[in-house]
Amino acid sequence: MSTARAPGTRSAATTGTSAKKAATRKRGAKTRRPADRPDTGRGARRTGLLTAMLRIRRFEERCVELYSAAKIRGFVHLYIGEEAVAVGVNEALGPEDAVVSTYREHGHALARGIPAEAVMAEMHGRTTGCSGGRGGSMHLFDASRRFYGGNAIVAGGLPLAAGLALADRMRGQEHVTCCFFGDGAFAEGEFHETANLAALWNLPLLLVCENNLYAMGTGIERHEAQTDLAMRAASYGMVAWAVDGMDVEAVEDAARRATEAVRAGAGPHFLELRTYRFRAHSMYDPDRYRDRTEVEQWKGRDPIGRLTERMRENGELEDAELARIERQVTDEIDRAVDAAAEAPEEPVENLLRHVTSASISSAEVR
Amino acid sequence: MAGDGRPEERGTTYRQAMREALREALRSDDRVFLMGEDVGRYGGCFGVSLGLLEEFGPARVRDTPLSESGFVGAGIGAALAGMRPVVEVMTVNFSLLALDQILNNAATLLHMSGGQLPVPLVIRMTTGAGRQLGAQHSHSLEGWYAHIPGLRVLAPATVEDARHMLAPALADPDPVLIFEHVTLYNASGEIAPSTAPVDLDHAVTRRPGTDISLITYGGSLPKALAAADELATEGIDAEVIDLRTLRPLDDAAVTASVARTHRAVVIDEAWRTGSLAAEISARIAEEAFYELDAPVERVCSAEVPIPYARRLEEAALPQTADIVAAAHRTVG
Ligand SMILES: Cc1ncc(C[n+]2csc(CCOP(=O)(O)OP(=O)(O)O)c2C)c(N)n1
Ligand SMILES: [Mg+2]
């Protein structure tokens, strides 16, 4: 199932025993553009991908500064290095599709189109935040974009995603639910229960495992007996591919094919995206468990650097254009930070709001 | 360190004290082992077990996958087979993934087996709020565990208790849960070299007083002591009772204090409804009703998932000012 566009894509254990699934995969394959046909829109598409990744990168670099300045608090988990995953996968999703995410979700949220202003304000704990300041970095939500959070219980979003997919299926909607989770989540029962349910019920679910090789300080070979995650997912009877998660176009390609198949009724698909976080697990993590040379090696595969290079080689990116993109995202983030700093904090009298749907108006807080 | 007869360092932190307790346990009993997420190479998510892997090796300081139900259950099994596991769960919110094992196995095996299968297991976890970690990392659910017969539930609130509650917990033939409030790890204090193991059956008076009893535990103890200091400036002499053990509750200590002061404020970071504070208030009503000069007051968290925004989080939690205000209402 790998394509010319995706050199890092390894076709992993691809199962799916039903004839229906096989037929869907074939149909999906036919609709793809042959690799040799020139693609006129390619440069523009790549510019879009680059801009989306840079937005996430610069946004989070600003978060680090703001965290040091104590404007942002709590646990903050950076996505730096993993941007290709959120951006590539999002390309394959439509506005009607649903997304379920983790606590490392700034990238997912921004790629989904939640404005930087709303995310930044959330991290400042302001009413204008995408969760009204109640959630913070780990709990970004946007119902209007079917972005269902922002879950800080490892693997906690997976069953929820199965339910979203189930509801869409029961109501005859051709939507896909995309659930992001880490390699660490693979060890939780909730992952395995969800994988089985989804395969058993043929749910329209795209499982996106961001394998960054670590669950906090524990390397994957120290938390998984079998580290070939795609193969294990395939054992549930779903199609599963391992993909180079540092190549945004490889991610996009795999995600498009998987999403297309899921939408067509081929049941859940699993993508193992091999990626790496360049920063520590969270702002609290002294990062003592990783070899510096390992980190540096992965930095050499920076998804932003790789796409930039590819575009330059193809004459698709001038220096001036790159500078323009940088300015654009920096302006956007500047505006977001300014707006967050000026946004109102919620008055303490509102503390008991949003506990039940019948909003409690009592000023008595305890 | 008390364990090998050397004097304790002055200014030990709660985190260090807990680490010393673990070190002593690992040294003195080869049935003891520590397991949990990132307890080894990482040193524990709050740094409690830093250095223990190097000292005791990976067989006795075991990093686990993210499988709370699995490794807590495995701890129960190992305890059945004669080991003395200390299982660390990162926070009480995550322990809910292991609640089935804790309730349906650890707490019930002895009874279901007609007394054949004791479970000598210690489970440690953090609890509580105050660091803007939001609604999936900040709750105080120790009261849920204190609801369960078959468990002993501890809440060390001081550096000395952090140092000296583990040994008696390990000596207990039944499952013991230890709740470490997340805001206490950096607290420092002194540990007397000769401190005896803590008596797990009794509450302790942290500050004697005659006018009002402030009854609390864990992360709320420093706030209660601060409130007592403030009340003292107004001439109100508050007694502060640290429950230490949340199950079984030391009713006699609470009743005796109320019999002295005739007024009680119960401070509990959990939500008020169905809380330990409710249980303690009920027991005071049952056992010391005629001693009371005023209704019992409770200072608990607001009935809301703990919000991220700083001001809201502060407002949601019991604060010193709230305790003082409750004391004023009681003294009237
Ligand atoms: C049920 C549960 N257990 C433990 C934690 C603490 N924790 C938060 S993130 C994390 C590591 C998760 O690793 P992975 O799933 O690979 O995601 P990554 O952080 O690498 O993106 C741990 C142990 C948690 N949030 N939830
Ligand atoms: Mg990971």
mmCIF file of N, CA and C in Angstrom, chain A residues 72-75 122-125 133-136 138-139 150-154 184 187-188 190 215-218 222-223 284-286 288-289 345-348 351-353 355 365-366, chain B residues 37-38 41-42 45-46 50 63 65-68 90 93-94 97 131-137 272 299-312 314-318 322:
data_model
loop_
_atom_site.group_PDB
_atom_site.id
_atom_site.type_symbol
_atom_site.label_atom_id
_atom_site.label_comp_id
_atom_site.label_asym_id
_atom_site.label_seq_id
_atom_site.Cartn_x
_atom_site.Cartn_y
_atom_site.Cartn_z
ATOM 1 N N ILE A 72 1.317 31.037 31.564
ATOM 2 C CA ILE A 72 0.668 29.747 31.338
ATOM 3 C C ILE A 72 1.114 28.834 32.467
ATOM 4 N N ARG A 73 0.200 28.036 32.997
ATOM 5 C CA ARG A 73 0.538 27.178 34.130
ATOM 6 C C ARG A 73 0.064 25.751 33.892
ATOM 7 N N GLY A 74 0.182 24.954 34.910
ATOM 8 C CA GLY A 74 -0.290 23.576 34.816
ATOM 9 C C GLY A 74 0.696 22.702 34.067
ATOM 10 N N PHE A 75 0.198 21.584 33.582
ATOM 11 C CA PHE A 75 1.040 20.720 32.752
ATOM 12 C C PHE A 75 0.917 21.178 31.305
ATOM 13 N N GLU A 122 -7.115 30.043 26.120
ATOM 14 C CA GLU A 122 -7.400 28.911 27.005
ATOM 15 C C GLU A 122 -6.213 28.651 27.930
ATOM 16 N N MET A 123 -5.032 28.719 27.342
ATOM 17 C CA MET A 123 -3.845 28.438 28.148
ATOM 18 C C MET A 123 -3.593 29.540 29.173
ATOM 19 N N HIS A 124 -4.137 30.716 28.897
ATOM 20 C CA HIS A 124 -4.065 31.804 29.874
ATOM 21 C C HIS A 124 -5.210 31.731 30.890
ATOM 22 N N GLY A 125 -6.089 30.757 30.710
ATOM 23 C CA GLY A 125 -7.217 30.620 31.639
ATOM 24 C C GLY A 125 -8.242 31.726 31.505
ATOM 25 N N GLY A 133 -11.486 28.721 29.606
ATOM 26 C CA GLY A 133 -10.504 28.848 30.677
ATOM 27 C C GLY A 133 -10.608 27.750 31.722
ATOM 28 N N ARG A 134 -11.570 26.873 31.548
ATOM 29 C CA ARG A 134 -11.761 25.793 32.525
ATOM 30 C C ARG A 134 -10.804 24.635 32.306
ATOM 31 N N GLY A 135 -10.313 24.516 31.067
ATOM 32 C CA GLY A 135 -9.563 23.315 30.723
ATOM 33 C C GLY A 135 -8.052 23.478 30.790
ATOM 34 N N GLY A 136 -7.545 24.555 30.198
ATOM 35 C CA GLY A 136 -6.102 24.725 30.104
ATOM 36 C C GLY A 136 -5.511 23.909 28.972
ATOM 37 N N MET A 138 -4.248 21.073 28.551
ATOM 38 C CA MET A 138 -4.541 19.655 28.337
ATOM 39 C C MET A 138 -5.990 19.390 27.934
ATOM 40 N N HIS A 139 -6.815 20.442 27.997
ATOM 41 C CA HIS A 139 -8.247 20.209 27.762
ATOM 42 C C HIS A 139 -8.824 21.233 26.801
ATOM 43 N N GLY A 150 -8.564 16.726 23.923
ATOM 44 C CA GLY A 150 -8.185 17.349 25.136
ATOM 45 C C GLY A 150 -8.402 16.356 26.267
ATOM 46 N N ASN A 151 -7.922 15.046 26.180
ATOM 47 C CA ASN A 151 -8.127 14.105 27.280
ATOM 48 C C ASN A 151 -6.785 13.787 27.924
ATOM 49 N N ALA A 152 -6.713 13.965 29.245
ATOM 50 C CA ALA A 152 -5.433 13.786 29.943
ATOM 51 C C ALA A 152 -5.337 12.467 30.689
ATOM 52 N N ILE A 153 -6.293 11.598 30.453
ATOM 53 C CA ILE A 153 -6.164 10.230 30.954
ATOM 54 C C ILE A 153 -5.664 9.410 29.775
ATOM 55 N N VAL A 154 -4.484 8.858 29.897
ATOM 56 C CA VAL A 154 -3.904 8.155 28.758
ATOM 57 C C VAL A 154 -4.874 7.060 28.289
ATOM 58 N N GLY A 184 2.270 5.012 24.396
ATOM 59 C CA GLY A 184 2.024 4.585 25.775
ATOM 60 C C GLY A 184 0.608 4.079 25.967
ATOM 61 N N ALA A 187 -0.610 0.321 25.881
ATOM 62 C CA ALA A 187 -0.526 -0.630 26.995
ATOM 63 C C ALA A 187 -1.798 -0.640 27.836
ATOM 64 N N GLU A 188 -2.662 0.338 27.621
ATOM 65 C CA GLU A 188 -3.873 0.431 28.440
ATOM 66 C C GLU A 188 -4.970 -0.488 27.895
ATOM 67 N N GLU A 190 -7.981 0.181 27.751
ATOM 68 C CA GLU A 190 -8.952 0.956 26.978
ATOM 69 C C GLU A 190 -8.618 0.965 25.488
ATOM 70 N N ALA A 215 6.867 6.801 26.408
ATOM 71 C CA ALA A 215 5.743 7.155 27.265
ATOM 72 C C ALA A 215 6.389 7.818 28.469
ATOM 73 N N MET A 216 6.318 9.120 28.521
ATOM 74 C CA MET A 216 7.054 9.912 29.500
ATOM 75 C C MET A 216 8.515 9.476 29.497
ATOM 76 N N GLY A 217 9.010 8.880 30.578
ATOM 77 C CA GLY A 217 10.429 8.519 30.605
ATOM 78 C C GLY A 217 10.706 7.070 30.208
ATOM 79 N N THR A 218 9.678 6.364 29.767
ATOM 80 C CA THR A 218 9.857 4.945 29.499
ATOM 81 C C THR A 218 9.864 4.671 27.997
ATOM 82 N N ARG A 222 10.815 -0.680 26.547
ATOM 83 C CA ARG A 222 10.674 -1.000 27.961
ATOM 84 C C ARG A 222 9.219 -0.976 28.411
ATOM 85 N N HIS A 223 8.296 -0.592 27.506
ATOM 86 C CA HIS A 223 6.885 -0.668 27.916
ATOM 87 C C HIS A 223 6.024 -1.555 27.023
ATOM 88 N N TYR A 284 7.734 20.046 33.146
ATOM 89 C CA TYR A 284 8.324 19.610 34.414
ATOM 90 C C TYR A 284 9.439 18.578 34.239
ATOM 91 N N ASP A 285 9.545 18.048 33.034
ATOM 92 C CA ASP A 285 10.387 16.882 32.812
ATOM 93 C C ASP A 285 11.846 17.284 32.589
ATOM 94 N N PRO A 286 12.754 16.822 33.422
ATOM 95 C CA PRO A 286 14.174 17.141 33.207
ATOM 96 C C PRO A 286 14.795 16.346 32.054
ATOM 97 N N ARG A 288 15.954 13.213 31.504
ATOM 98 C CA ARG A 288 17.237 12.562 31.807
ATOM 99 C C ARG A 288 17.366 11.182 31.174
ATOM 100 N N TYR A 289 16.314 10.712 30.528
ATOM 101 C CA TYR A 289 16.263 9.305 30.118
ATOM 102 C C TYR A 289 16.582 9.104 28.645
ATOM 103 N N GLU A 345 -10.734 37.499 32.853
ATOM 104 C CA GLU A 345 -10.761 36.281 33.644
ATOM 105 C C GLU A 345 -12.190 36.092 34.117
ATOM 106 N N GLU A 346 -12.564 34.867 34.304
ATOM 107 C CA GLU A 346 -13.935 34.617 34.720
ATOM 108 C C GLU A 346 -14.105 35.014 36.187
ATOM 109 N N PRO A 347 -15.184 35.745 36.481
ATOM 110 C CA PRO A 347 -15.395 36.111 37.889
ATOM 111 C C PRO A 347 -15.652 34.870 38.740
ATOM 112 N N VAL A 348 -15.160 34.938 39.947
ATOM 113 C CA VAL A 348 -15.264 33.800 40.860
ATOM 114 C C VAL A 348 -16.728 33.405 41.107
ATOM 115 N N LEU A 351 -18.048 30.332 39.411
ATOM 116 C CA LEU A 351 -17.346 29.066 39.638
ATOM 117 C C LEU A 351 -18.196 27.838 39.333
ATOM 118 N N LEU A 352 -19.442 27.845 39.771
ATOM 119 C CA LEU A 352 -20.248 26.626 39.671
ATOM 120 C C LEU A 352 -20.930 26.436 38.323
ATOM 121 N N ARG A 353 -20.585 27.253 37.369
ATOM 122 C CA ARG A 353 -21.147 27.054 36.030
ATOM 123 C C ARG A 353 -20.643 25.762 35.404
ATOM 124 N N VAL A 355 -21.433 22.720 35.565
ATOM 125 C CA VAL A 355 -21.298 21.447 36.271
ATOM 126 C C VAL A 355 -22.395 20.500 35.796
ATOM 127 N N VAL A 365 -20.268 29.383 46.805
ATOM 128 C CA VAL A 365 -19.350 28.475 46.140
ATOM 129 C C VAL A 365 -18.946 27.291 46.997
ATOM 130 N N ARG A 366 -19.216 27.301 48.244
ATOM 131 C CA ARG A 366 -18.915 26.075 48.986
ATOM 132 C C ARG A 366 -19.757 25.954 50.236
ATOM 133 N N GLU B 37 4.464 3.356 37.151
ATOM 134 C CA GLU B 37 4.873 4.040 35.925
ATOM 135 C C GLU B 37 5.999 5.014 36.224
ATOM 136 N N ASP B 38 7.103 4.840 35.529
ATOM 137 C CA ASP B 38 8.241 5.756 35.619
ATOM 138 C C ASP B 38 8.843 5.862 37.020
ATOM 139 N N ARG B 41 13.734 4.463 35.966
ATOM 140 C CA ARG B 41 14.681 5.317 35.260
ATOM 141 C C ARG B 41 14.360 6.804 35.405
ATOM 142 N N TYR B 42 13.084 7.120 35.408
ATOM 143 C CA TYR B 42 12.661 8.516 35.510
ATOM 144 C C TYR B 42 12.778 9.027 36.944
ATOM 145 N N CYS B 45 7.197 10.230 38.927
ATOM 146 C CA CYS B 45 6.710 11.447 38.258
ATOM 147 C C CYS B 45 6.860 12.659 39.174
ATOM 148 N N PHE B 46 6.926 12.452 40.478
ATOM 149 C CA PHE B 46 7.194 13.565 41.388
ATOM 150 C C PHE B 46 8.568 13.431 42.046
ATOM 151 N N LEU B 50 13.699 8.749 42.971
ATOM 152 C CA LEU B 50 14.962 9.062 42.307
ATOM 153 C C LEU B 50 16.142 8.345 42.980
ATOM 154 N N ASP B 63 9.782 -0.450 36.479
ATOM 155 C CA ASP B 63 8.960 0.418 35.639
ATOM 156 C C ASP B 63 7.864 -0.426 35.006
ATOM 157 N N PRO B 65 4.431 -0.586 32.260
ATOM 158 C CA PRO B 65 3.724 0.113 31.183
ATOM 159 C C PRO B 65 2.542 0.887 31.759
ATOM 160 N N LEU B 66 1.887 1.685 30.917
ATOM 161 C CA LEU B 66 0.685 2.392 31.353
ATOM 162 C C LEU B 66 -0.464 1.393 31.398
ATOM 163 N N SER B 67 -0.556 0.709 32.504
ATOM 164 C CA SER B 67 -1.534 -0.377 32.654
ATOM 165 C C SER B 67 -1.942 -0.447 34.110
ATOM 166 N N GLU B 68 -2.657 0.579 34.576
ATOM 167 C CA GLU B 68 -2.935 0.688 36.007
ATOM 168 C C GLU B 68 -3.645 -0.539 36.545
ATOM 169 N N MET B 90 0.375 7.124 39.672
ATOM 170 C CA MET B 90 0.803 8.525 39.582
ATOM 171 C C MET B 90 -0.137 9.487 40.310
ATOM 172 N N ASN B 93 -6.593 10.278 40.293
ATOM 173 C CA ASN B 93 -7.470 10.221 39.125
ATOM 174 C C ASN B 93 -7.168 8.986 38.269
ATOM 175 N N PHE B 94 -5.889 8.669 38.110
ATOM 176 C CA PHE B 94 -5.544 7.501 37.284
ATOM 177 C C PHE B 94 -5.845 6.192 38.020
ATOM 178 N N LEU B 97 -8.615 3.687 37.058
ATOM 179 C CA LEU B 97 -8.473 2.579 36.116
ATOM 180 C C LEU B 97 -8.181 1.282 36.855
ATOM 181 N N ARG B 131 -2.213 23.091 41.702
ATOM 182 C CA ARG B 131 -1.150 23.402 40.758
ATOM 183 C C ARG B 131 -1.695 23.648 39.354
ATOM 184 N N GLN B 132 -2.953 23.992 39.277
ATOM 185 C CA GLN B 132 -3.599 24.295 37.997
ATOM 186 C C GLN B 132 -3.462 23.158 36.988
ATOM 187 N N LEU B 133 -3.680 21.955 37.475
ATOM 188 C CA LEU B 133 -3.546 20.815 36.573
ATOM 189 C C LEU B 133 -4.883 20.379 35.972
ATOM 190 N N GLY B 134 -5.942 21.075 36.305
ATOM 191 C CA GLY B 134 -7.215 20.797 35.652
ATOM 192 C C GLY B 134 -7.943 19.596 36.220
ATOM 193 N N ALA B 135 -9.070 19.301 35.592
ATOM 194 C CA ALA B 135 -10.059 18.407 36.202
ATOM 195 C C ALA B 135 -9.752 16.917 36.079
ATOM 196 N N GLN B 136 -8.697 16.553 35.394
ATOM 197 C CA GLN B 136 -8.366 15.122 35.356
ATOM 198 C C GLN B 136 -7.103 14.800 36.156
ATOM 199 N N HIS B 137 -6.597 15.789 36.883
ATOM 200 C CA HIS B 137 -5.373 15.571 37.662
ATOM 201 C C HIS B 137 -5.460 16.146 39.067
ATOM 202 N N ARG B 272 -17.969 18.334 49.189
ATOM 203 C CA ARG B 272 -18.679 18.200 50.455
ATOM 204 C C ARG B 272 -19.653 17.012 50.476
ATOM 205 N N VAL B 299 -15.553 22.824 55.761
ATOM 206 C CA VAL B 299 -14.895 23.577 54.694
ATOM 207 C C VAL B 299 -14.385 22.537 53.696
ATOM 208 N N CYS B 300 -15.017 22.518 52.525
ATOM 209 C CA CYS B 300 -14.692 21.505 51.513
ATOM 210 C C CYS B 300 -14.472 22.207 50.177
ATOM 211 N N SER B 301 -14.157 21.407 49.161
ATOM 212 C CA SER B 301 -14.054 21.997 47.826
ATOM 213 C C SER B 301 -15.444 22.270 47.284
ATOM 214 N N ALA B 302 -15.504 23.295 46.437
ATOM 215 C CA ALA B 302 -16.760 23.588 45.756
ATOM 216 C C ALA B 302 -17.132 22.395 44.884
ATOM 217 N N GLU B 303 -18.415 22.239 44.661
ATOM 218 C CA GLU B 303 -18.894 21.046 43.938
ATOM 219 C C GLU B 303 -18.769 21.271 42.436
ATOM 220 N N VAL B 304 -17.539 21.235 42.003
ATOM 221 C CA VAL B 304 -17.232 21.516 40.605
ATOM 222 C C VAL B 304 -15.959 20.733 40.272
ATOM 223 N N PRO B 305 -15.873 20.174 39.051
ATOM 224 C CA PRO B 305 -14.576 19.597 38.668
ATOM 225 C C PRO B 305 -13.533 20.702 38.784
ATOM 226 N N ILE B 306 -12.353 20.415 39.268
ATOM 227 C CA ILE B 306 -11.410 21.500 39.568
ATOM 228 C C ILE B 306 -11.021 22.217 38.263
ATOM 229 N N PRO B 307 -11.314 23.517 38.187
ATOM 230 C CA PRO B 307 -11.031 24.252 36.952
ATOM 231 C C PRO B 307 -9.559 24.638 36.834
ATOM 232 N N TYR B 308 -9.136 24.908 35.594
ATOM 233 C CA TYR B 308 -7.744 25.272 35.344
ATOM 234 C C TYR B 308 -7.424 26.704 35.783
ATOM 235 N N ALA B 309 -8.275 27.648 35.413
ATOM 236 C CA ALA B 309 -7.969 29.065 35.642
ATOM 237 C C ALA B 309 -7.608 29.293 37.118
ATOM 238 N N ARG B 310 -6.530 30.037 37.329
ATOM 239 C CA ARG B 310 -5.965 30.132 38.677
ATOM 240 C C ARG B 310 -6.968 30.617 39.718
ATOM 241 N N ARG B 311 -7.638 31.725 39.384
ATOM 242 C CA ARG B 311 -8.574 32.288 40.359
ATOM 243 C C ARG B 311 -9.697 31.320 40.687
ATOM 244 N N LEU B 312 -10.147 30.628 39.655
ATOM 245 C CA LEU B 312 -11.245 29.681 39.873
ATOM 246 C C LEU B 312 -10.769 28.490 40.692
ATOM 247 N N GLU B 314 -8.367 28.452 42.882
ATOM 248 C CA GLU B 314 -8.235 28.919 44.276
ATOM 249 C C GLU B 314 -9.597 28.998 44.953
ATOM 250 N N ALA B 315 -10.569 29.519 44.202
ATOM 251 C CA ALA B 315 -11.901 29.676 44.788
ATOM 252 C C ALA B 315 -12.555 28.327 45.047
ATOM 253 N N ALA B 316 -12.170 27.333 44.254
ATOM 254 C CA ALA B 316 -12.804 26.012 44.396
ATOM 255 C C ALA B 316 -12.291 25.267 45.618
ATOM 256 N N LEU B 317 -11.086 25.584 46.065
ATOM 257 C CA LEU B 317 -10.444 24.801 47.126
ATOM 258 C C LEU B 317 -10.601 25.458 48.495
ATOM 259 N N PRO B 318 -10.561 24.658 49.552
ATOM 260 C CA PRO B 318 -10.577 25.244 50.900
ATOM 261 C C PRO B 318 -9.326 26.106 51.088
ATOM 262 N N ASP B 322 -11.155 30.706 54.376
ATOM 263 C CA ASP B 322 -12.437 30.007 54.519
ATOM 264 C C ASP B 322 -12.524 29.303 55.871
#
